[in-house]
PDB file of C-alpha atoms in Angstrom:
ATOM      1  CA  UNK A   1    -141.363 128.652-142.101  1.00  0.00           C
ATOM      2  CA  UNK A   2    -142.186 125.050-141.590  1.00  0.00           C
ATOM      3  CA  UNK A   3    -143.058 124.476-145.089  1.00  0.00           C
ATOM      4  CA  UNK A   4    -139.877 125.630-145.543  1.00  0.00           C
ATOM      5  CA  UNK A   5    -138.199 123.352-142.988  1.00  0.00           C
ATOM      6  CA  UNK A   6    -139.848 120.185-144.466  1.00  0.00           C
ATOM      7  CA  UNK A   7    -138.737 120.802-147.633  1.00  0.00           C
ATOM      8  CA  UNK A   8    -134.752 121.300-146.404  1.00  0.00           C
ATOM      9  CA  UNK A   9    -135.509 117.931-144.691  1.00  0.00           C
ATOM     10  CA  UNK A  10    -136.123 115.697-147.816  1.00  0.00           C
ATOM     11  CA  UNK A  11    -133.463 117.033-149.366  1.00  0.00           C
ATOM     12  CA  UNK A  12    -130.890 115.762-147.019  1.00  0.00           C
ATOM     13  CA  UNK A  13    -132.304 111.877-146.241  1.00  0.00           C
ATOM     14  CA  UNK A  14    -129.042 110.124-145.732  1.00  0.00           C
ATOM     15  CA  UNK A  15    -127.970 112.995-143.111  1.00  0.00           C
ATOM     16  CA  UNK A  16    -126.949 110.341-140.232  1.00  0.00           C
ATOM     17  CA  UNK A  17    -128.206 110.938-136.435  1.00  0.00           C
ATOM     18  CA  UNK A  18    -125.033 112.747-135.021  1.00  0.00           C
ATOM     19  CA  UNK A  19    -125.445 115.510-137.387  1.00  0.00           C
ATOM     20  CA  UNK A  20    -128.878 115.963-136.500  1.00  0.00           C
ATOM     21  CA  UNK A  21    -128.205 115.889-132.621  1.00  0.00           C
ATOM     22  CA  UNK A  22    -127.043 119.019-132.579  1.00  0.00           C
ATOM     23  CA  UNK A  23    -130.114 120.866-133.474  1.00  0.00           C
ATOM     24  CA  UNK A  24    -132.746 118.500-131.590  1.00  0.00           C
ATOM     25  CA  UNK A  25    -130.646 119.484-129.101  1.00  0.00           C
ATOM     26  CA  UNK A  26    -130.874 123.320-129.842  1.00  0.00           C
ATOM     27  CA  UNK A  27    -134.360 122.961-130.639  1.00  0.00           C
ATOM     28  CA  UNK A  28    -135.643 121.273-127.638  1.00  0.00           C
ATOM     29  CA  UNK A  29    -133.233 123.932-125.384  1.00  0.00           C
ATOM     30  CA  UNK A  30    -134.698 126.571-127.516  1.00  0.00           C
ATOM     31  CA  UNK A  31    -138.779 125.117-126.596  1.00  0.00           C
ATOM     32  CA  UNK A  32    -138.087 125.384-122.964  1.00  0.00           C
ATOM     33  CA  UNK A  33    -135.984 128.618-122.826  1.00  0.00           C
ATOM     34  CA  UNK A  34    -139.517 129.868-124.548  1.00  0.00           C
ATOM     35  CA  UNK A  35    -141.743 128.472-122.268  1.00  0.00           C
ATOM     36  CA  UNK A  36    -139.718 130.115-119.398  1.00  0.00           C
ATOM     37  CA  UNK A  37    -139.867 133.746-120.776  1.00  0.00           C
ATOM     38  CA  UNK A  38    -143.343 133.246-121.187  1.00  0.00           C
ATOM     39  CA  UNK A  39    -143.411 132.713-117.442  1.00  0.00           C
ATOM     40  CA  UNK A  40    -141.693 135.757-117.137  1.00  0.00           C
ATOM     41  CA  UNK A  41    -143.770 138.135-119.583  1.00  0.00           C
ATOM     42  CA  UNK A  42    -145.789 140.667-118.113  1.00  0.00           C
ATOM     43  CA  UNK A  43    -147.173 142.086-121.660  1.00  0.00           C
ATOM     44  CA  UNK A  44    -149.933 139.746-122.615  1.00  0.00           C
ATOM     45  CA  UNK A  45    -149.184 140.132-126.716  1.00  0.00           C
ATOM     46  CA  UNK A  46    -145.379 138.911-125.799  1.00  0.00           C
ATOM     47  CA  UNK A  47    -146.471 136.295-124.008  1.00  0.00           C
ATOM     48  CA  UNK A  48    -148.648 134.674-126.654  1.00  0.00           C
ATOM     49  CA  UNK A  49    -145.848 135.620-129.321  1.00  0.00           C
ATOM     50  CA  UNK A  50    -143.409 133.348-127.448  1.00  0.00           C
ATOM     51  CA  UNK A  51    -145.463 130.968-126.447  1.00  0.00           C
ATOM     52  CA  UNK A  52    -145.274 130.438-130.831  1.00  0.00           C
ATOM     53  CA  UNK A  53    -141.733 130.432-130.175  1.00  0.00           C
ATOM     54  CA  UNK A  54    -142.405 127.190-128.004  1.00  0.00           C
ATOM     55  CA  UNK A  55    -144.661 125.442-130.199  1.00  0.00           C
ATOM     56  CA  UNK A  56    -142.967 126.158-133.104  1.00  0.00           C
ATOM     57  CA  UNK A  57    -139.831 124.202-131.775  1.00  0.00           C
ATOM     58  CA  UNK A  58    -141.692 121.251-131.703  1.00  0.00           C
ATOM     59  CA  UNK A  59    -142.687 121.931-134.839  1.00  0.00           C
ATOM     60  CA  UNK A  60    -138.709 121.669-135.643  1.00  0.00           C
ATOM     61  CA  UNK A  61    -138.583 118.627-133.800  1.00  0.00           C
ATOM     62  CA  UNK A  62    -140.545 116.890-135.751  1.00  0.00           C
ATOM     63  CA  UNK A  63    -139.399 117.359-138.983  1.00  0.00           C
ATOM     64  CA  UNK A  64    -135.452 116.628-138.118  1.00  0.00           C
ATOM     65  CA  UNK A  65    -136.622 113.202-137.008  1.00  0.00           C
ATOM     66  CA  UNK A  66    -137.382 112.489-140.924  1.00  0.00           C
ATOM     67  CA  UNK A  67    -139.922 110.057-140.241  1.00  0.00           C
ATOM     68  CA  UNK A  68    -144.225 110.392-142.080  1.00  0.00           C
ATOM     69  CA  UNK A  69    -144.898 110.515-138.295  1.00  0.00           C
ATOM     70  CA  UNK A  70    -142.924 113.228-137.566  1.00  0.00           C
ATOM     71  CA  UNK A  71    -143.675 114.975-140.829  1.00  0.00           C
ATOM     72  CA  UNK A  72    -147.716 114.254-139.595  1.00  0.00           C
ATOM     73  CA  UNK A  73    -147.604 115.655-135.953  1.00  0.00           C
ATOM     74  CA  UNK A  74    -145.764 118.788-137.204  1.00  0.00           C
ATOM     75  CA  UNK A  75    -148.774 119.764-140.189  1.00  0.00           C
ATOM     76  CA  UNK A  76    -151.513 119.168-137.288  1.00  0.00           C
ATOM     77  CA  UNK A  77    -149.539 121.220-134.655  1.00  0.00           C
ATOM     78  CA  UNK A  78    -148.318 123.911-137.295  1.00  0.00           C
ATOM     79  CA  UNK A  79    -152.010 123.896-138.364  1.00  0.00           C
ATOM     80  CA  UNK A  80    -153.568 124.035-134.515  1.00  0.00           C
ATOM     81  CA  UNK A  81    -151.236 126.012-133.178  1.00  0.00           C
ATOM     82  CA  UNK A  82    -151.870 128.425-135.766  1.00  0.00           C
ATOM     83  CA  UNK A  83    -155.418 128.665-134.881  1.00  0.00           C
ATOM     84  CA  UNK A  84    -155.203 128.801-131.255  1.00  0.00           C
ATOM     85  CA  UNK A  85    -152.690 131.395-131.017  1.00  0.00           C
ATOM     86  CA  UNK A  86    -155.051 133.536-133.878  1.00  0.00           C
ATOM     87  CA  UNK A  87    -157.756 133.289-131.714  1.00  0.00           C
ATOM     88  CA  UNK A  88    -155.336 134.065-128.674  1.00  0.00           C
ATOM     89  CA  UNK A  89    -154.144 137.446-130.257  1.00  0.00           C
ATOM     90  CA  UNK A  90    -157.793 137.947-130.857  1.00  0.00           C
ATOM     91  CA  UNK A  91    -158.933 137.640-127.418  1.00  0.00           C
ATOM     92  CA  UNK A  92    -155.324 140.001-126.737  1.00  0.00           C
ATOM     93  CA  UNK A  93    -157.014 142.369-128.966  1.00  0.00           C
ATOM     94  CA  UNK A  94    -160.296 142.923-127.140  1.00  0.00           C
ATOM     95  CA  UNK A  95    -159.041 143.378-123.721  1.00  0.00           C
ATOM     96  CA  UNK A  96    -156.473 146.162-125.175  1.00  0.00           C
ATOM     97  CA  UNK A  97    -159.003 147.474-127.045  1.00  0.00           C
ATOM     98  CA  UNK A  98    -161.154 148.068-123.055  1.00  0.00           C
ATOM     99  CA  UNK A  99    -158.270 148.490-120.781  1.00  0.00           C
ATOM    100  CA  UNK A 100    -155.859 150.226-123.603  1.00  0.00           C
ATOM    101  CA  UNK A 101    -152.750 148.457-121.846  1.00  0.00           C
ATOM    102  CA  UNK A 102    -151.230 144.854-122.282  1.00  0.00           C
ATOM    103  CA  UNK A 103    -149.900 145.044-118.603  1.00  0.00           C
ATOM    104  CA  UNK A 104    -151.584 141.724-117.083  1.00  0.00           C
ATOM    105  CA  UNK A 105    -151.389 142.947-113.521  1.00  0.00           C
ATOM    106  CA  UNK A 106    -153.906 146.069-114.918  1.00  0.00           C
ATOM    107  CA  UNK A 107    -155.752 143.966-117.371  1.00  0.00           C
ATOM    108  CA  UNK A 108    -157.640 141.604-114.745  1.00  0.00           C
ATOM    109  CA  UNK A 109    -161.112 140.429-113.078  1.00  0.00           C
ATOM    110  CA  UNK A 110    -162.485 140.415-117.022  1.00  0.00           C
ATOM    111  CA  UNK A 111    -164.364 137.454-116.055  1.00  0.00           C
ATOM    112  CA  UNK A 112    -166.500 139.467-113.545  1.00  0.00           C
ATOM    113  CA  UNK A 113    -167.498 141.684-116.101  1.00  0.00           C
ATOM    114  CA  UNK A 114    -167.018 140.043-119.588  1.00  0.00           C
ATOM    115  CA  UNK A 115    -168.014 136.562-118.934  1.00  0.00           C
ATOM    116  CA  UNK A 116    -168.804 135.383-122.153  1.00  0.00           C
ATOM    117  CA  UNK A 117    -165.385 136.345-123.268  1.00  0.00           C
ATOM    118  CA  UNK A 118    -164.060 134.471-120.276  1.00  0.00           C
ATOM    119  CA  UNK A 119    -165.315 131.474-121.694  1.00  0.00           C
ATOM    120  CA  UNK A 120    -163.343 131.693-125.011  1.00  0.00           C
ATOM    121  CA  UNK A 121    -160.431 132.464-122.826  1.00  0.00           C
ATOM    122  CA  UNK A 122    -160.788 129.299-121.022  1.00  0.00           C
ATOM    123  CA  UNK A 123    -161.312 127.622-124.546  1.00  0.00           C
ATOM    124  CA  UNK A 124    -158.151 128.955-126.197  1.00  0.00           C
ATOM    125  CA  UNK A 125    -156.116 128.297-123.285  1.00  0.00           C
ATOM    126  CA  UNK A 126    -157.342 124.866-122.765  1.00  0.00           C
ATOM    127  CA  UNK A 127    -156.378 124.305-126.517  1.00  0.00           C
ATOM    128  CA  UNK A 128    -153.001 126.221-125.952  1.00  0.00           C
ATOM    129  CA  UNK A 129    -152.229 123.329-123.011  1.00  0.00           C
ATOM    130  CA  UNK A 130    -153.533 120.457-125.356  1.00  0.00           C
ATOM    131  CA  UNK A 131    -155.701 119.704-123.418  1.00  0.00           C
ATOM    132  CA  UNK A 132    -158.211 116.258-124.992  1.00  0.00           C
ATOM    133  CA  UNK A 133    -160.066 115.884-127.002  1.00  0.00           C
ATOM    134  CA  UNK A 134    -157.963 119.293-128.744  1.00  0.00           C
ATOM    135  CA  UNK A 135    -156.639 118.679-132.211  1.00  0.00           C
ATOM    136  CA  UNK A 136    -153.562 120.275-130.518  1.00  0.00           C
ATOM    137  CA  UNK A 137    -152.957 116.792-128.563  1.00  0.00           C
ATOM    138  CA  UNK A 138    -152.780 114.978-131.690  1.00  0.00           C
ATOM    139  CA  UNK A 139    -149.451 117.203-132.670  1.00  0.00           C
ATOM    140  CA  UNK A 140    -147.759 116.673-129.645  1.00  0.00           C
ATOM    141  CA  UNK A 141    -148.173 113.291-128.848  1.00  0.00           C
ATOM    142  CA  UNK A 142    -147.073 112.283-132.507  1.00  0.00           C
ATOM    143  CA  UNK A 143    -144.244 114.734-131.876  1.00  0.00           C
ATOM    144  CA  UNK A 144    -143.529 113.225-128.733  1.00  0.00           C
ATOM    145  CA  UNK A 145    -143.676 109.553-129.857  1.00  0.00           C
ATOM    146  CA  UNK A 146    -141.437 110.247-132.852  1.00  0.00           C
ATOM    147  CA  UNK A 147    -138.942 111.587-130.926  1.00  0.00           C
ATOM    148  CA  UNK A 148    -139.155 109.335-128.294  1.00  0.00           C
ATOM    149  CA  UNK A 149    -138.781 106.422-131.172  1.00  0.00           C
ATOM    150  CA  UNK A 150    -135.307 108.204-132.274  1.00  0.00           C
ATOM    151  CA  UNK A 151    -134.059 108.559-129.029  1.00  0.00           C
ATOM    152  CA  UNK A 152    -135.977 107.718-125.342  1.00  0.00           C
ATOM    153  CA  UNK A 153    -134.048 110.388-123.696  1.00  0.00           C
ATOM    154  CA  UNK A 154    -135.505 113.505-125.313  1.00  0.00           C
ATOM    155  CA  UNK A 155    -138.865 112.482-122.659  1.00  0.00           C
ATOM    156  CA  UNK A 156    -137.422 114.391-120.115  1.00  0.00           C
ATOM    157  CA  UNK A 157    -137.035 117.912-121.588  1.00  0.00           C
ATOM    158  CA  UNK A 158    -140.420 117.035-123.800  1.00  0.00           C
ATOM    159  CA  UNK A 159    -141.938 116.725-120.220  1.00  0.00           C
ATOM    160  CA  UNK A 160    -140.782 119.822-118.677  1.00  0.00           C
ATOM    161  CA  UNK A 161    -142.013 121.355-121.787  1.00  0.00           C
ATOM    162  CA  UNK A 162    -145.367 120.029-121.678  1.00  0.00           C
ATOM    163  CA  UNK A 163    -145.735 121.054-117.632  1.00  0.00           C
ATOM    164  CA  UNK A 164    -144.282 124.693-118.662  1.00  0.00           C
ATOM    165  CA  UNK A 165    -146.794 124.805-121.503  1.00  0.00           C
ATOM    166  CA  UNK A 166    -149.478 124.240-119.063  1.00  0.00           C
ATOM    167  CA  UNK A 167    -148.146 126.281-116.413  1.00  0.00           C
ATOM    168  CA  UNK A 168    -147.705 129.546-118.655  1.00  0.00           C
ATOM    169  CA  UNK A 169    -151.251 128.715-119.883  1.00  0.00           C
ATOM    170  CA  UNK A 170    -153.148 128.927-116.792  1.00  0.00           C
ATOM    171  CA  UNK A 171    -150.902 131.548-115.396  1.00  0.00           C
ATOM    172  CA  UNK A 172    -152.578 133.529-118.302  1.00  0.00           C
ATOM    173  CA  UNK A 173    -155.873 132.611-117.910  1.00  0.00           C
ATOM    174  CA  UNK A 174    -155.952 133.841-114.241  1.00  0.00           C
ATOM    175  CA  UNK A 175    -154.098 136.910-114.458  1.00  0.00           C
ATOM    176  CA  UNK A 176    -156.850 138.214-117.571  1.00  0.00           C
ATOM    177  CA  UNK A 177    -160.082 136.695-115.790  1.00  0.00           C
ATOM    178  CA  UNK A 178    -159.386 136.446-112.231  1.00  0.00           C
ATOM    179  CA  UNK A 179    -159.042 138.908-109.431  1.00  0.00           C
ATOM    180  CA  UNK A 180    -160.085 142.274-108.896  1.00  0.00           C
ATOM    181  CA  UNK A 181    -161.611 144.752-111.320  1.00  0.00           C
ATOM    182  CA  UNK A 182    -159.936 147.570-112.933  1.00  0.00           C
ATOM    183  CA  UNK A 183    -162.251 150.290-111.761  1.00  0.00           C
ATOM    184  CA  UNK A 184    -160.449 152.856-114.163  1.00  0.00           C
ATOM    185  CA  UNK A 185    -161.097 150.436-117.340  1.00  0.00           C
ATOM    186  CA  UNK A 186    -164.233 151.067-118.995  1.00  0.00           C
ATOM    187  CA  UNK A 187    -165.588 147.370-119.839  1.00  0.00           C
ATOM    188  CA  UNK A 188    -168.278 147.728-123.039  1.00  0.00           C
ATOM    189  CA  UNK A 189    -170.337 144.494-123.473  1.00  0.00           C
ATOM    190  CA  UNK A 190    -168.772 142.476-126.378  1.00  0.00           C
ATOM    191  CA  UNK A 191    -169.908 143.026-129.767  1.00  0.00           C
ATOM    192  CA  UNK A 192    -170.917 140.478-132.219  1.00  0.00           C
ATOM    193  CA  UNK A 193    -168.103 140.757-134.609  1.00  0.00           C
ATOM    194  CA  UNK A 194    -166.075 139.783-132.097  1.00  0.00           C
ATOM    195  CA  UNK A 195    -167.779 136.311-131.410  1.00  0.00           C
ATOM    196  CA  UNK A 196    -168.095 135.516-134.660  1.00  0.00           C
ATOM    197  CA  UNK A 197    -164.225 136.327-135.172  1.00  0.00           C
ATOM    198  CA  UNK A 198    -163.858 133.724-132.239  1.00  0.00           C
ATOM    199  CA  UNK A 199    -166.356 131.048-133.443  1.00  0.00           C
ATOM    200  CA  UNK A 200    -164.747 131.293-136.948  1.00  0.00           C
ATOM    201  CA  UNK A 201    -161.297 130.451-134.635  1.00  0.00           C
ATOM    202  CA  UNK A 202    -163.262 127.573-132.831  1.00  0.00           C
ATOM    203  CA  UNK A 203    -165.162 125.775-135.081  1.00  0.00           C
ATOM    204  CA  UNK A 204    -162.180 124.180-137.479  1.00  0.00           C
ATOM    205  CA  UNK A 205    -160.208 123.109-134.136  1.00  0.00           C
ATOM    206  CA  UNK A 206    -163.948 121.355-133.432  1.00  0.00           C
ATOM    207  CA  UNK A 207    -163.938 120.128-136.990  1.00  0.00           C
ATOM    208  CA  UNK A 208    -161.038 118.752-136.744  1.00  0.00           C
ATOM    209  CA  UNK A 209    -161.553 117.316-133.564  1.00  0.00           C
ATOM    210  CA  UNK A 210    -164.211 115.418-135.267  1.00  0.00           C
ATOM    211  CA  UNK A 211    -162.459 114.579-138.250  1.00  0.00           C
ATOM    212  CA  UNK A 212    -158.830 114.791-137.872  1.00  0.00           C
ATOM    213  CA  UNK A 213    -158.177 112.490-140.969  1.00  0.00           C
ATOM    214  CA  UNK A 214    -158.682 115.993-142.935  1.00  0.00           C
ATOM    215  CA  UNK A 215    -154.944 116.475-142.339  1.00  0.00           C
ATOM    216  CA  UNK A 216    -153.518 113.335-140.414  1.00  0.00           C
ATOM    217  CA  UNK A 217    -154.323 111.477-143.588  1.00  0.00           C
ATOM    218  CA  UNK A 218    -156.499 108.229-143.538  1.00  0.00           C
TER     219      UNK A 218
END
């Protein structure tokens, strides 16, 4: 889809700003409408399938602007995003797979008895917010200083977005790890397919980290 999106772009270059305001306007609506359901969502897959919703807005963002910049921060969050959120459906996947619900006010205190699996929660999640040195920070703050170059006003909504990102993020994270056990769930130690599935999620976000010329471009 944002392939698809970038493409429509250069075909329309001398599209002036007022017929682009409309959907930067729609689109940044659209991002925080998202990030509010997510608030809402008390199935943990629906959550993390809007929260795509969100990020993929930006995404949209980004390439209306017409602008390399724009065009950059969109491939690193399009490509970030879609490993955080993998590995977020992943870590989805396992707690189903023990508690055979996606309700997150059944699914909780994981931590207490998973705790290795906590810690990729915390890593996702902390990716999911953008949190430095993330290759996910990269996206947005190209996205947010292209569109702030085409017009200083979209800083406020790109702010609320930002603090809704964060708050739907750790509002996940606590209501999966924290609290009291499920005493009816029975928690089997994690296997070692299902690190590796999350290491191979991990270790090109810490690649890129490293080296994040390998799509930004030298």
């Amino acid at each position: 889809g944002g392939y698809g999106i970038a493409r429509i772009t250069t075909i329309l270059p001398t599209a002036p700003q007022t017929t682009l305001l409309p959907l930067i306007a729609l689109a940044l609506w659209g991002s925080i409408m998202a990030n509010i359901i997510c608030l809402r969502q008390t199935d943990l897959k629906s959550l993390i399938a809007y929260s795509s919703v969100g990020h993929m807005a930006l995404v949209i963002l980004a390439l209306l602007t017409k602008t390399p910049w724009g065009l950059t921060g969109a491939m690193v969050m399009m490509i970030a995003h879609g490993l955080t959120s993998s590995m977020t459906f992943c870590l989805a996947n396992t707690a189903y797979e023990r508690s055979n619900t996606r309700t997150l006010i059944i699914a909780t205190g994981m931590q207490l008895t998973l705790p290795l699996l906590a810690t990729w929660w915390l890593l996702a999640n902390l990716a999911n917010m953008a949190l430095p040195p993330s290759i996910n920070i990269i996206g947005e703050l190209s996205i947010m200083s292209t569109l702030f170059y085409w017009s200083p006003t979209t800083i406020i909504p790109l702010t609320i977005n930002t603090l809704l990102t964060a708050t739907y993020s750790l509002y996940m994270l606590i209501a999966t790890q924290r609290g009291k056990p499920n005493t009816t769930m029975y928690m089997y130690p994690a296997h070692t397919r299902e690190h590796l599935l999350l290491a191979l999620h991990m270790m090109p976000l810490v690649l890129l980290i490293i080296n994040p010329t390998l799509i930004t471009g030298p």
